[in-house]
Coordinates of C-alpha atoms in Angstrom, one line a residue:
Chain B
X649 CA 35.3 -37.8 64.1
X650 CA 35.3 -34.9 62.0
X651 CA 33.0 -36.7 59.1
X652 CA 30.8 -37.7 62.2
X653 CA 30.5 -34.0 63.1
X654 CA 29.8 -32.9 59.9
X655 CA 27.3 -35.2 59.3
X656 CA 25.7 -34.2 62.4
X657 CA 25.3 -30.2 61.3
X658 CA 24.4 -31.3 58.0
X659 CA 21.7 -33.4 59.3
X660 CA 20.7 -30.0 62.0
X661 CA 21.1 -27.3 58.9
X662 CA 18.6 -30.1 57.1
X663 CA 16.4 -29.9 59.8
X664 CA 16.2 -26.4 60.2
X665 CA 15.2 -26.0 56.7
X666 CA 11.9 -28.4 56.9
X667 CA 8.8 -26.8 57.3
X668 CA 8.4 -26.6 60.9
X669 CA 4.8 -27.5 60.8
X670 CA 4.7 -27.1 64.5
X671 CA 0.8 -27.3 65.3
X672 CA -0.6 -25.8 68.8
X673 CA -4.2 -26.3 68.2
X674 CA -5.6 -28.6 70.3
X675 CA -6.9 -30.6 67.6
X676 CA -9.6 -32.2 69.8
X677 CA -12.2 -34.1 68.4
X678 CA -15.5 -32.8 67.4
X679 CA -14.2 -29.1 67.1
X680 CA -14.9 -26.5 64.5
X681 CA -11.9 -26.6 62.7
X682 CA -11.4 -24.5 59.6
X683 CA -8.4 -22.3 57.6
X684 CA -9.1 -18.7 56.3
X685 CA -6.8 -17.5 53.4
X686 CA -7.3 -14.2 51.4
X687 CA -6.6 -12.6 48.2
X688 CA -5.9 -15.5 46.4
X689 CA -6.8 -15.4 43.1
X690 CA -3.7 -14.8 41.2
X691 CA -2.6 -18.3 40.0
X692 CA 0.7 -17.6 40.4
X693 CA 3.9 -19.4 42.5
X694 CA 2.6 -18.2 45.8
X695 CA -0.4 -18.5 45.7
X696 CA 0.9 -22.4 44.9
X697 CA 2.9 -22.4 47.5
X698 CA 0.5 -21.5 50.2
X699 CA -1.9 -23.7 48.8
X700 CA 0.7 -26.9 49.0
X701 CA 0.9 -25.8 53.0
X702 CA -2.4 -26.0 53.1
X703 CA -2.8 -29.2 52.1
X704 CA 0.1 -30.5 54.0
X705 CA -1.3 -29.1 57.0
X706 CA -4.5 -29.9 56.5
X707 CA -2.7 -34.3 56.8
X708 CA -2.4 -33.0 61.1
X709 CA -5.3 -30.5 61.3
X710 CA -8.1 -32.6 59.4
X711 CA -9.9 -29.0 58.7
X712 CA -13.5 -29.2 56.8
X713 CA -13.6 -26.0 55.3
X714 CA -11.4 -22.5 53.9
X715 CA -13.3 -19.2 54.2
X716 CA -11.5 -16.9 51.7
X717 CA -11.4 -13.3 51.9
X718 CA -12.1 -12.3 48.5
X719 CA -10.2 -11.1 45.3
X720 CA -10.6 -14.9 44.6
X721 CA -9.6 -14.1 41.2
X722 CA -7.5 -11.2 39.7
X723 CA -7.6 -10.1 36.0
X724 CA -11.0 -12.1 34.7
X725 CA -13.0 -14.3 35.3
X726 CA -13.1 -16.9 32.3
X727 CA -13.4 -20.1 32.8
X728 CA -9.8 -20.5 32.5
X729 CA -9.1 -18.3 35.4
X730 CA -11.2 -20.6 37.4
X731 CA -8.8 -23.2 36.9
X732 CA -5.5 -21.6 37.1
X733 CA -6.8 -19.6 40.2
X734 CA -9.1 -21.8 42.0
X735 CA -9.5 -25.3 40.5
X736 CA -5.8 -26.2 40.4
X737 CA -4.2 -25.6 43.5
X738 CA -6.8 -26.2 45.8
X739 CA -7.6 -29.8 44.2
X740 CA -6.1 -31.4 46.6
X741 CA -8.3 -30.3 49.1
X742 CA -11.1 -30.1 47.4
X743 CA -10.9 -33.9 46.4
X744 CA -10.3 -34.5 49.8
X745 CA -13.6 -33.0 50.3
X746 CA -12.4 -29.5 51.6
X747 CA -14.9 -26.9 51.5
X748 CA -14.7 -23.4 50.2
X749 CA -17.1 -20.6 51.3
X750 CA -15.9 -17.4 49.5
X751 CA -16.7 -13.6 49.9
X752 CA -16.3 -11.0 47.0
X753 CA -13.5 -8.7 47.0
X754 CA -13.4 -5.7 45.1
X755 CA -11.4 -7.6 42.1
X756 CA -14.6 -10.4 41.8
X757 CA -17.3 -9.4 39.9
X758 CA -20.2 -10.6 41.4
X759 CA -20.9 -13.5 38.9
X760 CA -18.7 -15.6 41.3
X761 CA -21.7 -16.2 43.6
X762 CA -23.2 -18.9 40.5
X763 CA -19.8 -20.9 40.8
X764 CA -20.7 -24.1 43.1
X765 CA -17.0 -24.8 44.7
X766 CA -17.2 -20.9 46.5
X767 CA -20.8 -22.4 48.0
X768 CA -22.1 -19.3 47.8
X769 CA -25.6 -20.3 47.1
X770 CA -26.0 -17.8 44.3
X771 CA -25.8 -14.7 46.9
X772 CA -23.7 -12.3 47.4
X773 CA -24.0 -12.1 51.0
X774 CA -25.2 -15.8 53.0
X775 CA -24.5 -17.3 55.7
X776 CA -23.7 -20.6 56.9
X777 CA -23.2 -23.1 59.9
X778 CA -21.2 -26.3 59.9
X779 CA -22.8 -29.3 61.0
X780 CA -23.0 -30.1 64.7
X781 CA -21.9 -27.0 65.6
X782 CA -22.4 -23.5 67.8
X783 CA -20.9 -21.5 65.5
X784 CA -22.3 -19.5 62.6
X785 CA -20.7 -17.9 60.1
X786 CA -21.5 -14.5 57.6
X787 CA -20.0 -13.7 54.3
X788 CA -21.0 -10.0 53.5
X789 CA -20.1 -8.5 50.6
X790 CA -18.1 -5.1 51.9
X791 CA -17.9 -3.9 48.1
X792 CA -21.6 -2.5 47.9
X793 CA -23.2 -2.5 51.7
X794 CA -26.3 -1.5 51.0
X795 CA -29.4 -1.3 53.1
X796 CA -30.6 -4.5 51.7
X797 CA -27.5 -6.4 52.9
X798 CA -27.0 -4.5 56.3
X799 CA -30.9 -5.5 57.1
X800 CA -30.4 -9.3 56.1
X801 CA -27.2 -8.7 58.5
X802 CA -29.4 -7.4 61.6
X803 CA -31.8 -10.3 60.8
X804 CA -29.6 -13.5 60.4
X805 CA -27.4 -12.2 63.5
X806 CA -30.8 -11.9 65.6
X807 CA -31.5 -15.3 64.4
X808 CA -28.2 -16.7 65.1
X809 CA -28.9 -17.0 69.0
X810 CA -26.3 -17.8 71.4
X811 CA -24.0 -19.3 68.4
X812 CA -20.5 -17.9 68.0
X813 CA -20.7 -15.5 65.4
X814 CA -18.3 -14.8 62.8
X815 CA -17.6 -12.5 60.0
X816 CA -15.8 -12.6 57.0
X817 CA -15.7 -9.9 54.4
X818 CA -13.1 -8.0 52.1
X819 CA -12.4 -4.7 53.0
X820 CA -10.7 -4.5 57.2
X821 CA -12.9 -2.2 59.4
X822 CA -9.1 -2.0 61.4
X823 CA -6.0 -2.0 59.6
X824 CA -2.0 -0.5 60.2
X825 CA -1.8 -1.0 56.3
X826 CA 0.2 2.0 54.6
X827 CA -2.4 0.9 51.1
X828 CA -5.1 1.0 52.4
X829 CA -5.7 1.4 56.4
X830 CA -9.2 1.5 58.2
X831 CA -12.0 1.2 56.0
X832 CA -13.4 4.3 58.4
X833 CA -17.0 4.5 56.4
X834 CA -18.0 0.6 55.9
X835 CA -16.9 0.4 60.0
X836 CA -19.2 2.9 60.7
X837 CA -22.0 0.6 59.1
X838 CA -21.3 -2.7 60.7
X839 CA -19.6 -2.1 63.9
X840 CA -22.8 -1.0 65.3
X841 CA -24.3 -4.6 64.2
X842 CA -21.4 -6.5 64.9
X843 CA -21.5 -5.1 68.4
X844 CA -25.1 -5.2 69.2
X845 CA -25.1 -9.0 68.2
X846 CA -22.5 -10.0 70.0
X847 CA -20.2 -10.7 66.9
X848 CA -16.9 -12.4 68.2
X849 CA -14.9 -12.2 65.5
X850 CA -14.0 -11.2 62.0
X851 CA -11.9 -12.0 59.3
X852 CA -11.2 -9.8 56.3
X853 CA -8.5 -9.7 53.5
X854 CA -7.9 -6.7 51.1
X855 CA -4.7 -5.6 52.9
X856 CA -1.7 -8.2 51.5
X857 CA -0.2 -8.9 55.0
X858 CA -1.8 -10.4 58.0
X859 CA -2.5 -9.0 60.9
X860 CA -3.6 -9.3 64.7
X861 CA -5.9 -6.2 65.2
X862 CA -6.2 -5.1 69.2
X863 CA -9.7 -6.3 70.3
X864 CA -12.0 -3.6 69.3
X865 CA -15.3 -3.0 71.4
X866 CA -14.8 -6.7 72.4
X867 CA -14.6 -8.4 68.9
X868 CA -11.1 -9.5 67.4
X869 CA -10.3 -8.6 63.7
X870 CA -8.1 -10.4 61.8
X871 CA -6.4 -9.6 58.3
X872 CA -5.7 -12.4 56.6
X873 CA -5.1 -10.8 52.7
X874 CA -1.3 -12.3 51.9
X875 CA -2.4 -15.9 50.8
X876 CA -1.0 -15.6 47.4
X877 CA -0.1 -11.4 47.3
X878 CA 2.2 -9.3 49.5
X879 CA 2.6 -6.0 50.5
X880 CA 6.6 -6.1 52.0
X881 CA 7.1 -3.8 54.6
X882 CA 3.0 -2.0 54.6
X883 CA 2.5 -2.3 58.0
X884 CA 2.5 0.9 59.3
X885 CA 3.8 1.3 63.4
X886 CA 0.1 1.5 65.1
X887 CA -1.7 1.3 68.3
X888 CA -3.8 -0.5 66.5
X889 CA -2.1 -4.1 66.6
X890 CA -1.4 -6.6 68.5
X891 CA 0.9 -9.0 65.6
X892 CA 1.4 -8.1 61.9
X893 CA 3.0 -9.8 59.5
X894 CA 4.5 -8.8 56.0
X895 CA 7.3 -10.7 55.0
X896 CA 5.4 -13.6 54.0
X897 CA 2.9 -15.6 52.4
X898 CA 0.4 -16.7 54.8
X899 CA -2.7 -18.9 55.4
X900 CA -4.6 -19.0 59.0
X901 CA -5.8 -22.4 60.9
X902 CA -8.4 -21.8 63.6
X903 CA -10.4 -24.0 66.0
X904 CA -12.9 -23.8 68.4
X905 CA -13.4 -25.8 71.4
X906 CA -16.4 -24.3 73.3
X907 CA -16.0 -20.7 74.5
X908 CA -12.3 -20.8 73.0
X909 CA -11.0 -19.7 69.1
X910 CA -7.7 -21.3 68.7
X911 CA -5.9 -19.8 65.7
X912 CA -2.3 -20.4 64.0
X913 CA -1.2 -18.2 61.6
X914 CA 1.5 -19.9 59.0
X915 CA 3.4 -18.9 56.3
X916 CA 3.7 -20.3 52.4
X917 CA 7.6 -21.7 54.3
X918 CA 5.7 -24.0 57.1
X919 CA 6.3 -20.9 59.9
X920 CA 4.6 -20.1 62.4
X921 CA 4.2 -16.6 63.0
X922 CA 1.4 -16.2 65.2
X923 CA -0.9 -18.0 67.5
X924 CA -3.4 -17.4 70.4
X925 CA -6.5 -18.0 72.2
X926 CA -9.8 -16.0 71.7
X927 CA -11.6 -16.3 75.0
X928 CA -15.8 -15.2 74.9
X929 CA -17.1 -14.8 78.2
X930 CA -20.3 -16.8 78.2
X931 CA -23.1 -17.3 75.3
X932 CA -23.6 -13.7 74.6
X933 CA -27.2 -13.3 73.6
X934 CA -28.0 -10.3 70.6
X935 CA -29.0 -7.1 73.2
X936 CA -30.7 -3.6 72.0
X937 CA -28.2 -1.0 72.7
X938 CA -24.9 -2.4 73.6
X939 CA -22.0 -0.5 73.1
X940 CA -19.5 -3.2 73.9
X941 CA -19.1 -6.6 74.4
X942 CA -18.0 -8.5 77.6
X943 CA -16.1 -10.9 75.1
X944 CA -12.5 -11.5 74.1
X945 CA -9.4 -12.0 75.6
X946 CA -6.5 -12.9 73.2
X947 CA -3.5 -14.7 74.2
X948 CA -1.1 -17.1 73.8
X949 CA 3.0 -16.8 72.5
X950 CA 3.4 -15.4 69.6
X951 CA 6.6 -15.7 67.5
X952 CA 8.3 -15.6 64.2
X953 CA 9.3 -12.2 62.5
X954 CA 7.7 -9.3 64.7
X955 CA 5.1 -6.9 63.8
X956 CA 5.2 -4.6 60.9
X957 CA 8.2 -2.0 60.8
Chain T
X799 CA -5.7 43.7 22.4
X800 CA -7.4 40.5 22.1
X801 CA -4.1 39.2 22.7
X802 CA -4.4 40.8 26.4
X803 CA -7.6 39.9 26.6
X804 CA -6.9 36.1 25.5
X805 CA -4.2 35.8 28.1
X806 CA -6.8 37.2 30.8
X807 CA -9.0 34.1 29.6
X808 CA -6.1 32.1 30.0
X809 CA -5.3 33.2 33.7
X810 CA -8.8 33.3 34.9
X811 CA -9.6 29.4 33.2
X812 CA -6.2 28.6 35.2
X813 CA -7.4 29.8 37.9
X814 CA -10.8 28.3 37.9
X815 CA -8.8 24.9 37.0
X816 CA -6.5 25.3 39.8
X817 CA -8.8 25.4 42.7
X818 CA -10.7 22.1 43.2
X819 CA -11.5 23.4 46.7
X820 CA -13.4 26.3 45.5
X821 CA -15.5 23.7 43.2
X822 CA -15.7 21.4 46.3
X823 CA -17.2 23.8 48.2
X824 CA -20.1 25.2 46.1
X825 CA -22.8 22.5 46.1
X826 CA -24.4 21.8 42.7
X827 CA -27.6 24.3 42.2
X828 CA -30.6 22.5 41.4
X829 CA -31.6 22.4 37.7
X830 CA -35.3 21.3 37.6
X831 CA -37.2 21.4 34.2
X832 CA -39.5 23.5 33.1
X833 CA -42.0 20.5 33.1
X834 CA -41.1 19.3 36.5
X835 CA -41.7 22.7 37.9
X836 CA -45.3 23.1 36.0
X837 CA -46.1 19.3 37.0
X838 CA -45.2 20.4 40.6
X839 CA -47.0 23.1 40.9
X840 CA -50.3 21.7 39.6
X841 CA -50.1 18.5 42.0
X842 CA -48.8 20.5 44.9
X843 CA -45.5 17.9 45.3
X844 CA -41.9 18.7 45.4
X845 CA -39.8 19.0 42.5
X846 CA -36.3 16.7 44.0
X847 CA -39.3 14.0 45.0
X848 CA -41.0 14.3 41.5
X849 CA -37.5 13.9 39.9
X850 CA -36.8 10.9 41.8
X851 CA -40.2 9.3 41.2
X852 CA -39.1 9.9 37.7
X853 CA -35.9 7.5 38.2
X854 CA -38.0 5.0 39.7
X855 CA -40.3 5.1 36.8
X856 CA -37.3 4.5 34.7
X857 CA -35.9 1.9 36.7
X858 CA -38.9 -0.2 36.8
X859 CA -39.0 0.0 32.7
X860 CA -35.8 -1.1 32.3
X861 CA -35.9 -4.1 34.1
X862 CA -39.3 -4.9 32.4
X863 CA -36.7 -5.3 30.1
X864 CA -34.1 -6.9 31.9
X865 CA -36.8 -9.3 32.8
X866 CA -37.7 -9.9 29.2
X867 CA -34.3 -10.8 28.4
X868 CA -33.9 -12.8 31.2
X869 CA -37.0 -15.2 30.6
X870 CA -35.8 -15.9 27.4
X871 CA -31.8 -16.9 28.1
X872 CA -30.2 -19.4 29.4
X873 CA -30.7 -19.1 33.1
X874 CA -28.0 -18.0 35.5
X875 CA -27.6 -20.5 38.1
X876 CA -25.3 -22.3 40.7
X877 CA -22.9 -24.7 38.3
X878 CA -19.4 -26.2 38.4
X879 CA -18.7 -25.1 35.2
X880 CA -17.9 -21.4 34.9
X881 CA -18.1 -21.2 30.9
X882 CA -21.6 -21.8 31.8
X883 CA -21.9 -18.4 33.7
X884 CA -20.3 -17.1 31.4
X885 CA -21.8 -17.7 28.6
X886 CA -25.2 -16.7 30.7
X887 CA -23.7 -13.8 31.2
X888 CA -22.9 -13.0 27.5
X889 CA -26.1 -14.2 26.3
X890 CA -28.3 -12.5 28.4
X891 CA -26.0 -8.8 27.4
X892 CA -26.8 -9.6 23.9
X893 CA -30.9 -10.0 24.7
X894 CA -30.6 -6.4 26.5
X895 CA -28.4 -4.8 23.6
X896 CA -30.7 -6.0 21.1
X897 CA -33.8 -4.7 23.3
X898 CA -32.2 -1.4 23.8
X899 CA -30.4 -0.6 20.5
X900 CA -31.3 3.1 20.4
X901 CA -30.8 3.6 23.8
X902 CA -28.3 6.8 24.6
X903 CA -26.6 8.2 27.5
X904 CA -29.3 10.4 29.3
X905 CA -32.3 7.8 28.7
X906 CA -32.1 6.7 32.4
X907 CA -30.4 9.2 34.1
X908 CA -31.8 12.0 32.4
X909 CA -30.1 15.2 33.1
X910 CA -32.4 16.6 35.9
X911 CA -31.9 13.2 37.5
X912 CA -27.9 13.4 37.0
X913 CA -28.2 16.4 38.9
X914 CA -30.7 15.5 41.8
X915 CA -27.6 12.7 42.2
X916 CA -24.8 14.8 42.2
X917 CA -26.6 17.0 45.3
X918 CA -27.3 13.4 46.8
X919 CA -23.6 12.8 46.5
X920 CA -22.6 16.0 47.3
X921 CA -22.6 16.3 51.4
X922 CA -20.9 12.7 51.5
X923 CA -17.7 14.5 50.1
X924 CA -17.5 17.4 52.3
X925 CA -15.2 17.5 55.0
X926 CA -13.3 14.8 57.1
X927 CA -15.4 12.6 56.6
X928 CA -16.0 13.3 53.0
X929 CA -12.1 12.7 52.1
X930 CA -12.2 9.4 53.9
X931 CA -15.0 8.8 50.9
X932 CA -13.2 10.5 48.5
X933 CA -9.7 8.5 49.2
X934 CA -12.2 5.3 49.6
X935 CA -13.1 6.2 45.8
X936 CA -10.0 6.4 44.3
X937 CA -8.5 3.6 46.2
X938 CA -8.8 1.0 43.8
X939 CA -6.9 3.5 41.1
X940 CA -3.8 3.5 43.2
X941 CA -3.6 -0.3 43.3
X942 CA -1.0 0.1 40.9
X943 CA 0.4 -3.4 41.7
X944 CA -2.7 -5.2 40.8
X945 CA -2.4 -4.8 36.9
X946 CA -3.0 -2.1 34.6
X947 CA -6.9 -1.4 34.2
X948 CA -8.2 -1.9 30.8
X949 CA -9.3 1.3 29.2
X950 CA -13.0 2.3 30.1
X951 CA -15.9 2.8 27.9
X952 CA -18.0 5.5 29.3
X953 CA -20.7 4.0 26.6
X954 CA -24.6 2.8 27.4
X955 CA -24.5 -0.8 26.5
X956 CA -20.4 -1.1 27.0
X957 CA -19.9 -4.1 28.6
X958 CA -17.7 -3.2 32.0
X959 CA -14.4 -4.5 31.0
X960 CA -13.5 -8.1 32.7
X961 CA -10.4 -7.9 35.0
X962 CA -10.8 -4.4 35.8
X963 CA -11.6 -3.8 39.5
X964 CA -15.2 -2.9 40.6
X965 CA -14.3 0.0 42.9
X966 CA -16.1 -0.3 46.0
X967 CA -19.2 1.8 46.3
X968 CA -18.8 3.4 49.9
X969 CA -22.0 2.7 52.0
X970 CA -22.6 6.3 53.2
X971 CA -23.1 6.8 49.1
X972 CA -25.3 3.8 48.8
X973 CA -27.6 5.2 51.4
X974 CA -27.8 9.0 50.2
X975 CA -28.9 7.2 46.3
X976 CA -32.4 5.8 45.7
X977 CA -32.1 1.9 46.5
X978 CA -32.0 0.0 43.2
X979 CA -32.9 -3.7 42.3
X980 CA -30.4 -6.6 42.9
X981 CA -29.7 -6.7 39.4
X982 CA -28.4 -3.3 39.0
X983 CA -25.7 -1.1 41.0
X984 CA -24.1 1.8 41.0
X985 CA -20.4 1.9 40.9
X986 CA -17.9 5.2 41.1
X987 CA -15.3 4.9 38.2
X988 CA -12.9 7.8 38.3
X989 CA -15.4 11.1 38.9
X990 CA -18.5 8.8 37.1
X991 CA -21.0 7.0 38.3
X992 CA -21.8 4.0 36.8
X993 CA -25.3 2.2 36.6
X994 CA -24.4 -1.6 35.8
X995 CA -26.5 -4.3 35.1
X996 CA -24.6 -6.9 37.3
X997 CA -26.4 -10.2 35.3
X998 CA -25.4 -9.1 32.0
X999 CA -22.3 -6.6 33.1
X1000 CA -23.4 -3.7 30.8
X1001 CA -23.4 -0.1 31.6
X1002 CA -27.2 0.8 31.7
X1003 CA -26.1 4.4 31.5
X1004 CA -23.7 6.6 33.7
X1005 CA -23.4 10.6 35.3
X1006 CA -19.9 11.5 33.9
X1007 CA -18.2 14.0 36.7
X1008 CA -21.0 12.3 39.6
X1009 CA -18.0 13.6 42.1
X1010 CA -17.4 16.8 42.0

């Protein structure tokens, strides 16, 4: 009797230390489904480790594409760091087909844009839209935001129609981090934009944590910068957030179903330390002088270790 | 005597050193040439917008160059194999060197053009506002868990060293400096402004103390 109850909490403890890999999304057919992961480029065993979640992950939640959040390679940019920081641990996915679209952090140099897996198309700044889709997506380049680039921006989000619109760049507009916090001068650029366009969301790194930002003038901002560095204990106590992160390694899994953006935030471990809903209200068409958006509602439960300090 | 009088040197250069704020809050005087000035008068124009037409004048002959260089190396394109942007890269570097041997510190941004920069620069750092810029700048400095920084080479024709950080230029900047083509950029490194030839990563030539 005693053997048999040992066995039994052996067989629980076991249990409790797989991967939970417990997946909320609704995985429905035909969706937009795609993973965001940031500051990556280091090679080392986290970054490894996040990736080999990914690719688990990715066996439920058939995703088609990563959007990364820059600093896609620390420390050079040699051919061999291609391989130890890109090539290597994402093969998996990317013989599976996987997609990469990358943005430039302030630790790329720009000659990333010629290398063919980050589908950059030789720019800097580009956009994109998946197959079959309403959804259209912008890589900017936050590291030089010129009047060239924030033109092309006003232009491409014009043309992007009643699409959902999201953006992913380096540097957060909105951030609790103690390193680096609000990038104050590049939001003062693109928020404007973002809002006239009816941007819905965006996803940035730079910061080595994740976090939930509050809905700002009707867009949601996520950080997403801890996919293979981390900042322990930089989140700063701020009105600013709804769910932060930094204890972890994590990678983000997001869907969307019509008007909804399901996302899943999950750690290098198989946790789950975040998830919700972004709601927008209606196909919100670009409009001269908006100030705010009639967009998003985020929900859902939300668990795992709580935000920031 | 000149004992006393080399410790009041002393104490008034220690003084001078130890207020920043003072320096912050003079903005730099223009310094227009002699030529400038003449060429303004006789053409009725103004001297800042000569100086800048000046830049542009420069700008446009060095890419003639960069252009040059570029028709006659491999071409950079979308690959799969990065030791073929690479070598690109190197290649096209080597084309510009070779085509601007002689070139010094001071060709491009010549040293009425330096300064017409450093008043461009000048209101983005003042105030609130202005330390959000100024923290934005040295941001990538205190990133003292992502490596140590190779040493720079504040040297026209230095290539910018690979695996350093490319600190972000701050947009408010961007938009008080004259626009530049795609393949070149400015980029704040410590107090100096850096113009860089992204293509071939070379310094095209640089304002050492830009930020004041």
């Amino acid at each position: 009797m005693r053997r048999l109850l040992m066995s039994v909490l052996l067989l629980v403890g076991l249990t409790a230390a797989v991967p939970a890999q417990d997946l909320k999304l609704p995985m429905k057919m035909g969706s937009v489904k795609f993973a965001v992961i940031g500051d990556t480029g280091t090679g080392d065993s986290h970054q490894l480790a996040v990736a080999r979640q990914l690719a688990t992950y990715r066996g439920k939640f058939p995703f088609e594409f990563v959007i990364m959040m820059g600093d896609n390679l620390y420390g050079g940019n040699g051919p061999k760091d291609y391989d130890k920081k890109f090539a290597i641990p994402y093969k998996p996915l990317t013989e599976a087909g996987v997609k990469f679209y990358a943005s430039l952090g302030n630790h790329d140099d720009p000659s990333e844009r010629f290398y063919k897996p980050f589908n950059m198309g030789g720019e800097r700044y580009y956009s994109f839209k998946p197959a079959n889709s309403s959804v259209r997506f912008f890589a900017l380049d936050s590291n030089y935001m010129d009047d060239k680039q924030l033109a092309w921006l006003d232009k491409e989000l014009i043309a992007s129609g009643s699409d959902w619109k999201i953006c992913f760049f380096h540097h957060p507009p909105y951030s609790s981090g103690e390193a680096h916090g609000s990038d104050t001068t590049l939001r003062a650029q693109v928020e404007p934009i973002f809002v006239k366009y009816g941007v819905n969301a965006v996803f940035t790194g730079h910061e080595h944590f994740y976090e939930r930002i509050k809905p700002q003038k009707g867009i949601a901002y996520f950080i997403a910068g801890s996919s293979a560095k981390l900042r322990a204990g930089n989140i700063a106590p701020s009105a600013l957030s709804d769910k932060g992160f930094d204890t972890g390694f994590t990678f983000m899994l997001v869907e969307i179903v019509g008007d909804d953006l399901f996302f899943q935030t999950i750690t290098e471990k198989g946790a789950t330390i975040d998830s919700g809903t972004i709601h927008r209200v209606g196909k919100v068409e670009p409009t001269p002088n908006r100030t705010a958006q009639p967009v998003v509602s985020t929900g859902g439960a939300t668990k795992g270790t709580t935000t920031g300090k | 005597m000149n004992v006393i009088r080399s410790f009041g040197v002393i104490g008034v250069a220690c003084v001078l050193g130890a207020s920043p704020a003072h320096a912050q809050s003079s903005p730099p005087k223009p310094q227009i040439s002699d030529a400038t000035k003449a060429k303004a008068a006789e053409t009725h124009s103004n001297p800042d917008a000569l100086v800048l037409q000046d830049f542009t004048k420069r700008i446009e002959a060095y890419m003639a160059i960069h252009k040059a260089a570029a028709k006659d190396s491999l071409p950079i394109k979308e690959t799969k194999n990065p030791g073929d942007i690479k070598a690109a890269q190197l290649a096209l570097a080597a084309k510009i060197r070779a085509a601007r041997a002689n070139a010094r510190a001071g060709d491009i941004l010549t040293p009425e053009i330096r300064n017409k920069f450093r008043r461009l620069v000048y209101p983005e750092l003042k105030g609130k506002a202005g330390q959000e810029t100024r923290e934005n700048l040295t941001e990538d400095v205190k990133e003292k868990d992502e490596g140590q920084p190779k040493k720079m080479t504040y040297k026209v024709n230095a290539p910018y060293p690979e695996g350093n950080a490319l600190p972000t230029t701050p947009p408010n900047i961007l938009a008080a400096l004259p626009p530049l083509p795609e393949e070149l950029e400015y980029r704040i490194v410590e107090k100096n402004l850096i113009l860089r030839d992204v293509q071939a990563n070379i310094i095209v030539d640089f304002i050492p103390n830009a930020i004041q």
